[in-house]
PDB file of C-alpha atoms in Angstrom:
ATOM      1  CA  MET A   1     -87.100-102.729-222.138  1.00 35.00           C
ATOM      2  CA  THR A   2     -84.769-100.807-220.211  1.00 34.00           C
ATOM      3  CA  ALA A   3     -85.303 -96.981-220.047  1.00 34.00           C
ATOM      4  CA  GLY A   4     -82.792 -95.234-221.919  1.00 34.00           C
ATOM      5  CA  MET A   5     -83.449 -97.374-225.397  1.00 33.00           C
ATOM      6  CA  PHE A   6     -85.318 -94.604-227.351  1.00 35.00           C
ATOM      7  CA  ARG A   7     -85.871 -91.520-226.452  1.00 35.00           C
ATOM      8  CA  GLN A   8     -89.341 -89.722-225.974  1.00 39.00           C
ATOM      9  CA  PRO A   9     -89.495 -86.740-228.793  1.00 43.00           C
ATOM     10  CA  GLU A  10     -89.398 -83.382-227.154  1.00 48.00           C
ATOM     11  CA  GLY A  11     -92.829 -81.231-227.887  1.00 62.00           C
ATOM     12  CA  PRO A  12     -96.106 -81.808-229.146  1.00 82.00           C
ATOM     13  CA  ARG A  13     -96.328 -85.011-231.800  1.00 90.00           C
ATOM     14  CA  CYS A  14     -97.855 -83.555-234.915  1.00 92.00           C
ATOM     15  CA  ILE A  15    -101.400 -84.944-236.516  1.00 95.00           C
ATOM     16  CA  TYR A  16    -102.177 -83.993-239.957  1.00 96.00           C
ATOM     17  CA  LEU A  17    -106.263 -85.238-240.135  1.00 96.00           C
ATOM     18  CA  LEU A  18    -107.278 -85.495-243.953  1.00 96.00           C
ATOM     19  CA  ASP A  19    -110.615 -85.723-244.145  1.00 95.00           C
ATOM     20  CA  ASP A  20    -113.024 -84.000-246.815  1.00 92.00           C
ATOM     21  CA  ASP A  21    -116.177 -84.005-243.546  1.00 92.00           C
ATOM     22  CA  PRO A  22    -114.692 -80.659-241.203  1.00 89.00           C
ATOM     23  CA  ASP A  23    -117.081 -81.839-238.654  1.00 91.00           C
ATOM     24  CA  ILE A  24    -115.165 -84.879-239.194  1.00 92.00           C
ATOM     25  CA  CYS A  25    -111.846 -82.814-238.579  1.00 91.00           C
ATOM     26  CA  ARG A  26    -113.058 -80.593-235.866  1.00 90.00           C
ATOM     27  CA  LEU A  27    -114.142 -83.621-233.281  1.00 91.00           C
ATOM     28  CA  VAL A  28    -110.797 -85.605-233.872  1.00 93.00           C
ATOM     29  CA  GLY A  29    -108.526 -82.498-233.965  1.00 91.00           C
ATOM     30  CA  SER A  30    -110.541 -81.288-230.877  1.00 90.00           C
ATOM     31  CA  THR A  31    -109.818 -84.751-229.020  1.00 92.00           C
ATOM     32  CA  LEU A  32    -106.234 -84.629-229.529  1.00 94.00           C
ATOM     33  CA  ARG A  33    -105.397 -81.510-228.722  1.00 91.00           C
ATOM     34  CA  GLU A  34    -107.262 -81.913-225.716  1.00 90.00           C
ATOM     35  CA  PHE A  35    -104.647 -84.557-225.070  1.00 92.00           C
ATOM     36  CA  GLY A  36    -101.690 -83.452-225.865  1.00 90.00           C
ATOM     37  CA  PHE A  37    -101.367 -83.617-229.767  1.00 93.00           C
ATOM     38  CA  GLU A  38    -100.797 -80.765-232.338  1.00 90.00           C
ATOM     39  CA  THR A  39    -103.044 -80.833-235.104  1.00 92.00           C
ATOM     40  CA  VAL A  40    -103.456 -79.497-239.081  1.00 91.00           C
ATOM     41  CA  GLU A  41    -106.409 -80.099-240.676  1.00 91.00           C
ATOM     42  CA  CYS A  42    -107.064 -80.978-244.506  1.00 93.00           C
ATOM     43  CA  HIS A  43    -109.647 -81.633-246.617  1.00 92.00           C
ATOM     44  CA  THR A  44    -107.752 -82.544-250.608  1.00 93.00           C
ATOM     45  CA  ALA A  45    -105.028 -84.708-251.041  1.00 94.00           C
ATOM     46  CA  ALA A  46    -103.410 -81.440-252.794  1.00 91.00           C
ATOM     47  CA  GLU A  47    -103.862 -79.489-250.282  1.00 91.00           C
ATOM     48  CA  LEU A  48    -101.901 -82.710-247.731  1.00 93.00           C
ATOM     49  CA  HIS A  49     -99.439 -82.537-250.769  1.00 90.00           C
ATOM     50  CA  ARG A  50     -98.814 -78.872-249.800  1.00 87.00           C
ATOM     51  CA  LEU A  51     -98.248 -79.444-246.450  1.00 88.00           C
ATOM     52  CA  LEU A  52     -95.648 -82.212-246.597  1.00 89.00           C
ATOM     53  CA  LEU A  53     -94.143 -79.897-248.526  1.00 83.00           C
ATOM     54  CA  VAL A  54     -93.094 -77.956-245.364  1.00 83.00           C
ATOM     55  CA  ARG A  55     -93.236 -80.150-242.806  1.00 86.00           C
ATOM     56  CA  VAL A  56     -93.467 -84.260-242.476  1.00 90.00           C
ATOM     57  CA  PRO A  57     -95.638 -85.299-239.476  1.00 93.00           C
ATOM     58  CA  ASP A  58     -95.475 -88.232-236.724  1.00 93.00           C
ATOM     59  CA  LEU A  59     -98.887 -89.449-237.732  1.00 96.00           C
ATOM     60  CA  CYS A  60    -101.711 -89.000-240.747  1.00 97.00           C
ATOM     61  CA  ILE A  61    -104.540 -89.642-240.453  1.00 97.00           C
ATOM     62  CA  VAL A  62    -106.406 -90.731-243.765  1.00 96.00           C
ATOM     63  CA  ASP A  63    -110.118 -90.721-244.743  1.00 94.00           C
ATOM     64  CA  LEU A  64    -110.762 -92.804-248.545  1.00 92.00           C
ATOM     65  CA  GLY A  65    -113.139 -90.810-249.917  1.00 90.00           C
ATOM     66  CA  LEU A  66    -111.692 -87.934-250.501  1.00 93.00           C
ATOM     67  CA  PRO A  67    -113.163 -85.135-253.259  1.00 92.00           C
ATOM     68  CA  ASP A  68    -109.618 -85.419-254.997  1.00 92.00           C
ATOM     69  CA  ALA A  69    -108.239 -88.838-255.103  1.00 92.00           C
ATOM     70  CA  ASP A  70    -108.428 -92.092-253.667  1.00 91.00           C
ATOM     71  CA  GLY A  71    -107.491 -92.648-250.579  1.00 91.00           C
ATOM     72  CA  MET A  72    -105.593 -95.392-250.864  1.00 92.00           C
ATOM     73  CA  ASP A  73    -102.849 -94.157-253.304  1.00 92.00           C
ATOM     74  CA  VAL A  74    -102.209 -91.600-250.325  1.00 94.00           C
ATOM     75  CA  VAL A  75    -101.955 -94.544-247.920  1.00 92.00           C
ATOM     76  CA  ARG A  76     -99.588 -95.814-251.062  1.00 90.00           C
ATOM     77  CA  GLU A  77     -97.581 -92.235-250.573  1.00 90.00           C
ATOM     78  CA  LEU A  78     -97.005 -91.796-247.221  1.00 91.00           C
ATOM     79  CA  GLN A  79     -95.829 -95.054-246.599  1.00 86.00           C
ATOM     80  CA  ALA A  80     -93.407 -95.041-249.448  1.00 83.00           C
ATOM     81  CA  ARG A  81     -92.887 -91.769-249.295  1.00 87.00           C
ATOM     82  CA  HIS A  82     -92.338 -90.207-246.044  1.00 87.00           C
ATOM     83  CA  ALA A  83     -91.671 -91.211-242.005  1.00 85.00           C
ATOM     84  CA  CYS A  84     -94.589 -90.704-240.459  1.00 91.00           C
ATOM     85  CA  GLY A  85     -96.553 -93.200-239.463  1.00 92.00           C
ATOM     86  CA  VAL A  86    -100.168 -94.194-240.986  1.00 94.00           C
ATOM     87  CA  MET A  87    -103.541 -94.160-239.875  1.00 95.00           C
ATOM     88  CA  VAL A  88    -106.608 -94.399-241.908  1.00 94.00           C
ATOM     89  CA  LEU A  89    -109.793 -93.628-240.453  1.00 93.00           C
ATOM     90  CA  THR A  90    -112.817 -94.349-243.029  1.00 91.00           C
ATOM     91  CA  GLY A  91    -116.720 -94.900-243.460  1.00 89.00           C
ATOM     92  CA  ARG A  92    -115.481 -98.016-245.084  1.00 86.00           C
ATOM     93  CA  GLY A  93    -115.460-101.619-243.341  1.00 84.00           C
ATOM     94  CA  TYR A  94    -114.979-103.920-246.130  1.00 85.00           C
ATOM     95  CA  LEU A  95    -112.571-106.564-244.767  1.00 85.00           C
ATOM     96  CA  SER A  96    -110.539-106.226-248.155  1.00 87.00           C
ATOM     97  CA  ASP A  97    -111.036-102.364-247.698  1.00 85.00           C
ATOM     98  CA  ARG A  98    -109.357-103.541-244.395  1.00 86.00           C
ATOM     99  CA  VAL A  99    -106.575-105.793-245.879  1.00 87.00           C
ATOM    100  CA  MET A 100    -106.158-103.355-248.637  1.00 88.00           C
ATOM    101  CA  GLY A 101    -105.299-100.057-246.315  1.00 86.00           C
ATOM    102  CA  LEU A 102    -103.246-103.075-243.776  1.00 87.00           C
ATOM    103  CA  GLU A 103    -100.809-104.208-246.629  1.00 85.00           C
ATOM    104  CA  LEU A 104    -100.297-100.888-248.292  1.00 86.00           C
ATOM    105  CA  GLY A 105     -98.899 -99.953-245.069  1.00 85.00           C
ATOM    106  CA  ALA A 106    -101.267 -98.061-242.113  1.00 90.00           C
ATOM    107  CA  ASP A 107    -100.274 -99.069-239.144  1.00 92.00           C
ATOM    108  CA  ASP A 108    -104.528 -98.591-237.979  1.00 92.00           C
ATOM    109  CA  TYR A 109    -107.452 -99.422-239.461  1.00 92.00           C
ATOM    110  CA  VAL A 110    -110.705 -97.304-237.588  1.00 92.00           C
ATOM    111  CA  VAL A 111    -114.191 -97.116-239.356  1.00 91.00           C
ATOM    112  CA  LYS A 112    -116.414 -94.509-238.561  1.00 90.00           C
ATOM    113  CA  PRO A 113    -118.261 -93.539-236.148  1.00 88.00           C
ATOM    114  CA  PHE A 114    -115.916 -94.515-233.161  1.00 89.00           C
ATOM    115  CA  GLU A 115    -115.198 -93.738-229.995  1.00 91.00           C
ATOM    116  CA  PRO A 116    -112.646 -90.218-230.144  1.00 89.00           C
ATOM    117  CA  ARG A 117    -110.613 -92.049-226.623  1.00 90.00           C
ATOM    118  CA  GLU A 118    -110.295 -95.249-228.250  1.00 93.00           C
ATOM    119  CA  LEU A 119    -109.074 -93.361-230.915  1.00 94.00           C
ATOM    120  CA  VAL A 120    -106.186 -91.731-228.213  1.00 94.00           C
ATOM    121  CA  ALA A 121    -105.296 -95.005-227.062  1.00 94.00           C
ATOM    122  CA  ARG A 122    -104.806 -95.915-230.936  1.00 93.00           C
ATOM    123  CA  VAL A 123    -102.832 -92.489-231.880  1.00 95.00           C
ATOM    124  CA  ARG A 124    -100.240 -93.252-228.957  1.00 94.00           C
ATOM    125  CA  SER A 125    -100.290 -97.259-229.570  1.00 93.00           C
ATOM    126  CA  ILE A 126     -98.982 -96.485-233.335  1.00 93.00           C
ATOM    127  CA  LEU A 127     -96.270 -93.405-231.652  1.00 92.00           C
ATOM    128  CA  ARG A 128     -95.298 -95.499-229.235  1.00 90.00           C
ATOM    129  CA  ARG A 129     -94.291 -98.383-231.791  1.00 87.00           C
ATOM    130  CA  ARG A 130     -92.831 -95.993-234.286  1.00 82.00           C
ATOM    131  CA  ASP A 131     -91.032 -94.609-231.589  1.00 82.00           C
ATOM    132  CA  LYS A 132     -89.498 -98.330-229.889  1.00 75.00           C
ATOM    133  CA  ALA A 133     -88.840 -99.563-233.574  1.00 67.00           C
ATOM    134  CA  PRO A 134     -85.029 -99.715-235.274  1.00 58.00           C
ATOM    135  CA  GLY A 135     -83.816 -96.217-236.735  1.00 54.00           C
ATOM    136  CA  ALA A 136     -87.210 -95.042-235.429  1.00 56.00           C
ATOM    137  CA  GLN A 137     -86.401 -90.664-236.286  1.00 50.00           C
ATOM    138  CA  THR A 138     -87.536 -89.084-232.344  1.00 47.00           C
ATOM    139  CA  GLN A 139     -89.153 -85.625-233.920  1.00 50.00           C
ATOM    140  CA  ALA A 140     -90.442 -84.797-237.337  1.00 50.00           C
ATOM    141  CA  PRO A 141     -88.712 -83.158-240.215  1.00 53.00           C
ATOM    142  CA  VAL A 142     -89.474 -80.032-241.226  1.00 51.00           C
ATOM    143  CA  ARG A 143     -88.488 -79.863-244.397  1.00 56.00           C
ATOM    144  CA  SER A 144     -88.170 -75.349-245.102  1.00 64.00           C
ATOM    145  CA  GLN A 145     -88.118 -73.728-241.911  1.00 77.00           C
ATOM    146  CA  LEU A 146     -88.176 -69.655-243.661  1.00 87.00           C
ATOM    147  CA  ALA A 147     -92.383 -68.911-244.765  1.00 90.00           C
ATOM    148  CA  GLU A 148     -92.508 -65.733-247.090  1.00 93.00           C
ATOM    149  CA  PHE A 149     -95.514 -64.067-247.737  1.00 95.00           C
ATOM    150  CA  GLY A 150     -96.758 -59.917-248.643  1.00 93.00           C
ATOM    151  CA  GLY A 151     -92.925 -59.483-247.768  1.00 94.00           C
ATOM    152  CA  TRP A 152     -91.845 -60.341-244.125  1.00 96.00           C
ATOM    153  CA  ARG A 153     -90.155 -63.488-243.114  1.00 95.00           C
ATOM    154  CA  PHE A 154     -90.615 -65.969-240.649  1.00 94.00           C
ATOM    155  CA  ARG A 155     -87.973 -68.306-239.644  1.00 90.00           C
ATOM    156  CA  ALA A 156     -90.363 -71.511-237.896  1.00 82.00           C
ATOM    157  CA  ASP A 157     -87.307 -72.553-235.725  1.00 78.00           C
ATOM    158  CA  SER A 158     -86.367 -69.367-234.823  1.00 85.00           C
ATOM    159  CA  ASN A 159     -89.657 -67.465-234.072  1.00 87.00           C
ATOM    160  CA  LEU A 160     -88.577 -64.898-236.395  1.00 92.00           C
ATOM    161  CA  LEU A 161     -90.132 -62.773-237.515  1.00 95.00           C
ATOM    162  CA  THR A 162     -88.952 -59.981-240.325  1.00 95.00           C
ATOM    163  CA  SER A 163     -90.601 -57.040-242.002  1.00 94.00           C
ATOM    164  CA  PRO A 164     -90.718 -55.548-245.482  1.00 94.00           C
ATOM    165  CA  GLY A 165     -88.132 -52.600-243.978  1.00 92.00           C
ATOM    166  CA  GLY A 166     -86.133 -55.155-242.633  1.00 93.00           C
ATOM    167  CA  GLU A 167     -87.336 -54.644-238.387  1.00 93.00           C
ATOM    168  CA  GLU A 168     -87.310 -57.832-236.554  1.00 93.00           C
ATOM    169  CA  TRP A 169     -89.389 -59.780-233.598  1.00 91.00           C
ATOM    170  CA  THR A 170     -88.735 -62.882-231.556  1.00 91.00           C
ATOM    171  CA  LEU A 171     -92.038 -63.774-231.005  1.00 88.00           C
ATOM    172  CA  SER A 172     -93.441 -65.760-228.291  1.00 84.00           C
ATOM    173  CA  ALA A 173     -94.436 -69.555-228.586  1.00 77.00           C
ATOM    174  CA  GLY A 174     -98.084 -68.977-228.734  1.00 79.00           C
ATOM    175  CA  GLU A 175     -98.339 -67.067-231.470  1.00 86.00           C
ATOM    176  CA  SER A 176     -95.509 -68.356-233.489  1.00 85.00           C
ATOM    177  CA  ARG A 177     -97.215 -71.397-233.901  1.00 82.00           C
ATOM    178  CA  MET A 178    -100.093 -69.728-234.472  1.00 87.00           C
ATOM    179  CA  LEU A 179     -98.457 -68.102-237.239  1.00 91.00           C
ATOM    180  CA  LEU A 180     -97.386 -71.232-238.669  1.00 86.00           C
ATOM    181  CA  GLN A 181    -101.033 -72.883-238.679  1.00 85.00           C
ATOM    182  CA  PHE A 182    -101.668 -69.671-240.917  1.00 91.00           C
ATOM    183  CA  LEU A 183     -98.581 -69.827-243.051  1.00 90.00           C
ATOM    184  CA  LEU A 184     -99.122 -73.981-243.796  1.00 84.00           C
ATOM    185  CA  ARG A 185    -103.290 -73.102-244.894  1.00 84.00           C
ATOM    186  CA  PRO A 186    -102.980 -69.871-246.679  1.00 88.00           C
ATOM    187  CA  ASN A 187    -105.832 -68.206-247.743  1.00 89.00           C
ATOM    188  CA  ARG A 188    -108.231 -70.541-246.018  1.00 88.00           C
ATOM    189  CA  ILE A 189    -110.746 -69.725-242.819  1.00 87.00           C
ATOM    190  CA  LEU A 190    -109.471 -71.086-239.758  1.00 86.00           C
ATOM    191  CA  ASP A 191    -112.023 -71.552-237.614  1.00 82.00           C
ATOM    192  CA  ARG A 192    -110.491 -70.621-233.265  1.00 78.00           C
ATOM    193  CA  GLU A 193    -110.355 -74.344-233.108  1.00 73.00           C
ATOM    194  CA  GLN A 194    -108.184 -74.560-235.518  1.00 74.00           C
ATOM    195  CA  LEU A 195    -106.497 -71.754-234.576  1.00 78.00           C
ATOM    196  CA  CYS A 196    -105.662 -73.293-230.858  1.00 67.00           C
ATOM    197  CA  GLY A 197    -103.068 -75.405-232.042  1.00 54.00           C
ATOM    198  CA  ASP A 198    -102.174 -76.130-227.943  1.00 48.00           C
ATOM    199  CA  ARG A 199    -102.996 -77.067-224.894  1.00 46.00           C
ATOM    200  CA  ASP A 200    -103.401 -73.245-223.258  1.00 49.00           C
ATOM    201  CA  LEU A 201    -105.303 -71.803-225.685  1.00 51.00           C
ATOM    202  CA  SER A 202    -109.796 -72.501-225.447  1.00 53.00           C
ATOM    203  CA  ALA A 203    -111.388 -71.840-228.034  1.00 50.00           C
ATOM    204  CA  LEU A 204    -114.428 -71.319-226.135  1.00 53.00           C
ATOM    205  CA  ASP A 205    -112.919 -68.148-224.609  1.00 54.00           C
ATOM    206  CA  ARG A 206    -111.447 -64.697-226.047  1.00 70.00           C
ATOM    207  CA  SER A 207    -108.020 -65.930-225.828  1.00 75.00           C
ATOM    208  CA  VAL A 208    -107.089 -66.600-229.354  1.00 83.00           C
ATOM    209  CA  ASP A 209    -109.171 -62.984-230.275  1.00 85.00           C
ATOM    210  CA  VAL A 210    -106.401 -61.701-228.224  1.00 85.00           C
ATOM    211  CA  ARG A 211    -103.134 -63.623-229.695  1.00 87.00           C
ATOM    212  CA  VAL A 212    -104.488 -63.838-233.224  1.00 91.00           C
ATOM    213  CA  SER A 213    -104.722 -58.951-231.818  1.00 92.00           C
ATOM    214  CA  ARG A 214    -101.047 -59.283-231.243  1.00 90.00           C
ATOM    215  CA  LEU A 215    -100.008 -60.532-234.864  1.00 94.00           C
ATOM    216  CA  ARG A 216    -101.714 -57.874-235.833  1.00 94.00           C
ATOM    217  CA  ARG A 217    -100.222 -55.244-233.996  1.00 92.00           C
ATOM    218  CA  LYS A 218     -96.979 -56.939-235.585  1.00 93.00           C
ATOM    219  CA  LEU A 219     -98.065 -57.248-239.357  1.00 94.00           C
ATOM    220  CA  GLU A 220    -100.942 -54.396-239.988  1.00 91.00           C
ATOM    221  CA  SER A 221     -99.339 -51.003-241.041  1.00 88.00           C
ATOM    222  CA  ASP A 222    -103.381 -50.270-239.344  1.00 89.00           C
ATOM    223  CA  ALA A 223    -104.221 -52.738-236.523  1.00 83.00           C
ATOM    224  CA  GLN A 224    -108.005 -51.639-236.346  1.00 87.00           C
ATOM    225  CA  HIS A 225    -108.985 -52.109-240.456  1.00 91.00           C
ATOM    226  CA  PRO A 226    -106.265 -55.289-241.186  1.00 93.00           C
ATOM    227  CA  THR A 227    -105.878 -57.001-244.097  1.00 93.00           C
ATOM    228  CA  THR A 228    -103.596 -59.899-243.863  1.00 95.00           C
ATOM    229  CA  ILE A 229    -105.020 -61.493-241.203  1.00 95.00           C
ATOM    230  CA  ARG A 230    -108.536 -61.036-241.825  1.00 95.00           C
ATOM    231  CA  THR A 231    -111.749 -60.922-239.861  1.00 93.00           C
ATOM    232  CA  VAL A 232    -114.273 -63.321-241.281  1.00 91.00           C
ATOM    233  CA  TYR A 233    -117.575 -62.859-238.844  1.00 90.00           C
ATOM    234  CA  GLY A 234    -118.877 -66.228-237.529  1.00 85.00           C
ATOM    235  CA  ALA A 235    -116.828 -68.084-239.394  1.00 87.00           C
ATOM    236  CA  GLY A 236    -112.895 -67.375-238.073  1.00 89.00           C
ATOM    237  CA  TYR A 237    -110.004 -65.577-239.515  1.00 93.00           C
ATOM    238  CA  LEU A 238    -108.452 -65.647-242.609  1.00 94.00           C
ATOM    239  CA  LEU A 239    -103.896 -64.774-243.610  1.00 94.00           C
ATOM    240  CA  ALA A 240    -104.827 -62.776-247.426  1.00 94.00           C
ATOM    241  CA  ALA A 241    -100.808 -63.207-248.413  1.00 93.00           C
ATOM    242  CA  GLU A 242     -99.363 -65.897-250.267  1.00 91.00           C
ATOM    243  CA  VAL A 243     -96.765 -67.894-248.898  1.00 88.00           C
ATOM    244  CA  THR A 244     -94.202 -69.445-250.443  1.00 88.00           C
ATOM    245  CA  TRP A 245     -91.282 -71.619-247.735  1.00 82.00           C
ATOM    246  CA  LEU A 246     -88.094 -71.453-248.798  1.00 79.00           C
TER     247      LEU A 246
END
């Protein structure tokens, strides 16, 4: 294929991870982030549906054993309604399940346990095939760019944060990515790995805490006693707010 026949997307590719096992999510998420992907974890089909109202990713990795839905139905809906790749990652290795998953439109079917590096190679293969497909989208579409929470407004397309009183800040790219992680999953505890979101942070050092502190200085009336971004000791951080995407 000659150069220029398709344009590579700008920025990190976004992948949603749907699995009710937090350990699997952490393993897959940390591996993908190590290789430059942006990841968002969810544990129920309902949570995935809420995320899709805000942003359609480049790829969804879907477990079939979900607490609130049949994973095959999720695969069918993703294939029918959303322009994203679909990988099934499941413990169900029966041939009938493999055939059904692929016939419903999944781009690949991987059985647990799996080798993380092989998973990355399969993800890259799916994305390359989709990039080269006629009419392929070059970026995952964002359906809504404006979030409102507790009187604050955040525009994800311009990194603009506006206070209830109208004061404005343009956040750094790193602060914006972290705030977006909170806004996509409000009132949920997010650990440091989930909040990294990019390769310039390490979940093992204090970098995440420093970035949280920067957000608190803007969002909190008293950063020493935060009420919006709360610390859950031994677990992570939580955005205590209802979020509306406009």
